[in-house]
């Protein structure tokens, strides 16, 4: 049985993931670039990391609001695969070695896990958000009397001989 609320919930969770990364990336890149271009390679790589967090945050929000909320299969795979790969790499490179505290480091991956579970349930259930009903269409008018189509359908024309 489809649940029409699941796509909206999934879009909200992916948007929250995006806002988390957009906010963190903006705050950290602002402080990293406030005094001018990075002086060394390490500082430049850190600034680039934060700029990438901004880009992934924007991607998560745009895909969530345009595709995931409509339960679109392409949107499902985009946010599932791309954001999942980002979080997996973040866990391996930053959280496991201890460069980031565990509580702060797990917030993004936990949001992604929730969004992935809800969007998977939405896609599997076929839940599509309620949309405006289509306007009623009027049936095509009958064939005019005496036309070849009218004769063919009544059996009095060449087809009925």
mmCIF file of C-alpha atoms in Angstrom:
data_model
loop_
_atom_site.group_PDB
_atom_site.id
_atom_site.type_symbol
_atom_site.label_atom_id
_atom_site.label_comp_id
_atom_site.label_asym_id
_atom_site.label_seq_id
_atom_site.Cartn_x
_atom_site.Cartn_y
_atom_site.Cartn_z
ATOM 1 C CA UNK A 1 0.000 0.000 0.000
ATOM 2 C CA UNK A 2 1.624 3.279 -1.048
ATOM 3 C CA UNK A 3 2.279 5.921 1.574
ATOM 4 C CA UNK A 4 2.037 9.349 -0.023
ATOM 5 C CA UNK A 5 3.948 11.027 2.817
ATOM 6 C CA UNK A 6 7.159 9.010 2.476
ATOM 7 C CA UNK A 7 8.602 10.970 -0.484
ATOM 8 C CA UNK A 8 8.084 14.261 1.370
ATOM 9 C CA UNK A 9 9.699 12.863 4.518
ATOM 10 C CA UNK A 10 12.666 11.552 2.506
ATOM 11 C CA UNK A 11 13.034 14.926 0.780
ATOM 12 C CA UNK A 12 12.980 16.627 4.174
ATOM 13 C CA UNK A 13 15.689 14.338 5.539
ATOM 14 C CA UNK A 14 17.916 14.773 2.476
ATOM 15 C CA UNK A 15 17.342 18.544 2.705
ATOM 16 C CA UNK A 16 18.392 18.461 6.365
ATOM 17 C CA UNK A 17 21.566 16.599 5.320
ATOM 18 C CA UNK A 18 22.152 19.274 2.699
ATOM 19 C CA UNK A 19 21.574 22.141 5.132
ATOM 20 C CA UNK A 20 23.975 20.568 7.630
ATOM 21 C CA UNK A 21 26.735 20.363 5.017
ATOM 22 C CA UNK A 22 25.910 23.718 3.456
ATOM 23 C CA UNK A 23 26.070 25.418 6.848
ATOM 24 C CA UNK A 24 29.234 23.661 7.963
ATOM 25 C CA UNK A 25 30.972 24.201 4.631
ATOM 26 C CA UNK A 26 30.025 27.874 4.501
ATOM 27 C CA UNK A 27 31.133 28.586 8.065
ATOM 28 C CA UNK A 28 34.421 26.744 7.726
ATOM 29 C CA UNK A 29 35.329 28.032 4.255
ATOM 30 C CA UNK A 30 34.460 31.579 5.334
ATOM 31 C CA UNK A 31 36.918 31.373 8.210
ATOM 32 C CA UNK A 32 39.523 29.580 6.070
ATOM 33 C CA UNK A 33 39.366 32.148 3.263
ATOM 34 C CA UNK A 34 38.699 35.308 5.318
ATOM 35 C CA UNK A 35 42.366 36.266 5.480
ATOM 36 C CA UNK A 36 42.968 35.714 1.771
ATOM 37 C CA UNK A 37 44.072 32.765 -0.339
ATOM 38 C CA UNK A 38 45.475 29.808 1.604
ATOM 39 C CA UNK A 39 49.239 30.084 2.141
ATOM 40 C CA UNK A 40 50.110 26.390 2.079
ATOM 41 C CA UNK A 41 48.946 23.198 0.467
ATOM 42 C CA UNK A 42 47.334 21.855 3.643
ATOM 43 C CA UNK A 43 45.311 25.047 4.115
ATOM 44 C CA UNK A 44 44.273 24.972 0.445
ATOM 45 C CA UNK A 45 43.135 21.349 0.718
ATOM 46 C CA UNK A 46 41.126 22.163 3.837
ATOM 47 C CA UNK A 47 39.453 25.097 2.086
ATOM 48 C CA UNK A 48 38.698 22.882 -0.907
ATOM 49 C CA UNK A 49 37.171 20.243 1.390
ATOM 50 C CA UNK A 50 34.802 22.829 2.852
ATOM 51 C CA UNK A 51 33.870 24.152 -0.592
ATOM 52 C CA UNK A 52 33.064 20.569 -1.650
ATOM 53 C CA UNK A 53 30.829 20.240 1.425
ATOM 54 C CA UNK A 54 28.918 23.293 0.165
ATOM 55 C CA UNK A 55 28.510 21.762 -3.303
ATOM 56 C CA UNK A 56 27.306 18.415 -1.932
ATOM 57 C CA UNK A 57 24.922 20.231 0.412
ATOM 58 C CA UNK A 58 23.421 22.181 -2.475
ATOM 59 C CA UNK A 59 23.150 19.005 -4.563
ATOM 60 C CA UNK A 60 21.342 17.197 -1.748
ATOM 61 C CA UNK A 61 18.819 20.020 -1.365
ATOM 62 C CA UNK A 62 18.181 20.508 -5.093
ATOM 63 C CA UNK A 63 17.750 16.782 -5.768
ATOM 64 C CA UNK A 64 15.542 16.391 -2.684
ATOM 65 C CA UNK A 65 13.234 19.260 -3.604
ATOM 66 C CA UNK A 66 13.020 18.546 -7.329
ATOM 67 C CA UNK A 67 13.232 14.749 -7.568
ATOM 68 C CA UNK A 68 12.993 12.952 -4.209
ATOM 69 C CA UNK A 69 9.753 14.697 -3.236
ATOM 70 C CA UNK A 70 8.220 13.309 -6.468
ATOM 71 C CA UNK A 71 9.595 9.840 -5.675
ATOM 72 C CA UNK A 72 11.745 9.954 -8.816
ATOM 73 C CA UNK A 73 14.047 6.969 -9.404
ATOM 74 C CA UNK A 74 16.946 9.119 -10.736
ATOM 75 C CA UNK A 75 16.736 11.374 -7.677
ATOM 76 C CA UNK A 76 16.657 8.315 -5.458
ATOM 77 C CA UNK A 77 19.904 6.965 -6.910
ATOM 78 C CA UNK A 78 21.624 10.373 -7.063
ATOM 79 C CA UNK A 79 21.200 11.144 -3.379
ATOM 80 C CA UNK A 80 21.563 7.539 -2.261
ATOM 81 C CA UNK A 81 24.823 6.871 -4.123
ATOM 82 C CA UNK A 82 26.554 10.266 -4.119
ATOM 83 C CA UNK A 83 25.759 11.288 -0.555
ATOM 84 C CA UNK A 84 26.343 7.744 0.675
ATOM 85 C CA UNK A 85 29.814 7.722 -0.907
ATOM 86 C CA UNK A 86 30.583 11.128 0.621
ATOM 87 C CA UNK A 87 29.533 9.973 4.089
ATOM 88 C CA UNK A 88 31.364 6.640 3.798
ATOM 89 C CA UNK A 89 34.582 8.429 2.819
ATOM 90 C CA UNK A 90 34.081 10.950 5.629
ATOM 91 C CA UNK A 91 33.691 8.155 8.174
ATOM 92 C CA UNK A 92 36.814 6.332 6.982
ATOM 93 C CA UNK A 93 39.046 9.385 6.556
ATOM 94 C CA UNK A 94 37.862 11.694 9.336
ATOM 95 C CA UNK A 95 35.806 9.932 12.022
ATOM 96 C CA UNK A 96 37.541 6.558 12.425
ATOM 97 C CA UNK A 97 41.059 8.042 12.800
ATOM 98 C CA UNK A 98 39.695 10.540 15.342
ATOM 99 C CA UNK A 99 40.119 13.788 13.379
ATOM 100 C CA UNK A 100 36.459 14.577 14.107
ATOM 101 C CA UNK A 101 34.602 13.758 17.313
ATOM 102 C CA UNK A 102 32.261 10.800 16.998
ATOM 103 C CA UNK A 103 29.099 12.659 18.049
ATOM 104 C CA UNK A 104 29.579 15.432 15.494
ATOM 105 C CA UNK A 105 30.930 13.073 12.865
ATOM 106 C CA UNK A 106 27.930 10.757 12.930
ATOM 107 C CA UNK A 107 25.222 13.406 12.493
ATOM 108 C CA UNK A 108 25.525 13.505 8.686
ATOM 109 C CA UNK A 109 25.769 9.737 8.177
ATOM 110 C CA UNK A 110 22.798 9.147 10.512
ATOM 111 C CA UNK A 111 20.686 11.659 8.575
ATOM 112 C CA UNK A 112 21.731 9.934 5.354
ATOM 113 C CA UNK A 113 20.789 6.496 6.767
ATOM 114 C CA UNK A 114 17.338 7.754 7.750
ATOM 115 C CA UNK A 115 16.826 9.462 4.376
ATOM 116 C CA UNK A 116 18.033 6.362 2.523
ATOM 117 C CA UNK A 117 15.668 4.098 4.478
ATOM 118 C CA UNK A 118 12.645 6.358 4.001
ATOM 119 C CA UNK A 119 13.331 7.014 0.308
ATOM 120 C CA UNK A 120 13.791 3.275 -0.273
ATOM 121 C CA UNK A 121 10.485 2.554 1.459
ATOM 122 C CA UNK A 122 8.828 5.283 -0.631
ATOM 123 C CA UNK A 123 10.185 3.921 -3.887
ATOM 124 C CA UNK A 124 9.289 0.316 -3.018
ATOM 125 C CA UNK A 125 5.756 1.228 -1.949
ATOM 126 C CA UNK A 126 5.141 3.283 -5.057
ATOM 127 C CA UNK A 127 4.121 6.224 -2.921
ATOM 128 C CA UNK A 128 3.652 9.273 -5.097
ATOM 129 C CA UNK A 129 2.712 12.597 -3.532
ATOM 130 C CA UNK A 130 -0.854 13.708 -4.118
ATOM 131 C CA UNK A 131 -1.121 15.997 -7.122
ATOM 132 C CA UNK A 132 -3.791 18.270 -8.497
ATOM 133 C CA UNK A 133 -6.397 16.246 -10.393
ATOM 134 C CA UNK A 134 -6.231 16.445 -14.155
ATOM 135 C CA UNK A 135 -9.076 18.420 -15.737
ATOM 136 C CA UNK A 136 -11.780 16.200 -17.172
ATOM 137 C CA UNK A 137 -11.466 15.670 -20.882
ATOM 138 C CA UNK A 138 -14.500 15.614 -23.112
ATOM 139 C CA UNK A 139 -14.959 12.582 -25.329
ATOM 140 C CA UNK A 140 -14.300 12.997 -29.021
ATOM 141 C CA UNK A 141 -17.418 13.936 -30.974
ATOM 142 C CA UNK A 142 -19.038 11.152 -33.012
ATOM 143 C CA UNK A 143 -18.251 10.940 -36.690
ATOM 144 C CA UNK A 144 -20.386 13.281 -38.802
ATOM 145 C CA UNK A 145 -23.274 11.526 -40.554
ATOM 146 C CA UNK A 146 -22.430 10.466 -44.064
ATOM 147 C CA UNK A 147 -18.655 10.417 -43.486
ATOM 148 C CA UNK A 148 -16.647 7.368 -44.466
ATOM 149 C CA UNK A 149 -15.824 6.715 -40.802
ATOM 150 C CA UNK A 150 -19.541 6.758 -39.897
ATOM 151 C CA UNK A 151 -20.375 4.359 -42.749
ATOM 152 C CA UNK A 152 -17.529 2.020 -41.755
ATOM 153 C CA UNK A 153 -18.624 1.901 -38.116
ATOM 154 C CA UNK A 154 -22.290 1.294 -39.004
ATOM 155 C CA UNK A 155 -21.566 -1.459 -41.506
ATOM 156 C CA UNK A 156 -23.137 0.368 -44.470
ATOM 157 C CA UNK A 157 -19.934 1.430 -46.148
ATOM 158 C CA UNK A 158 -17.349 -0.499 -48.145
ATOM 159 C CA UNK A 159 -16.068 -2.255 -45.038
ATOM 160 C CA UNK A 160 -19.513 -3.742 -44.338
ATOM 161 C CA UNK A 161 -20.245 -5.053 -47.892
#
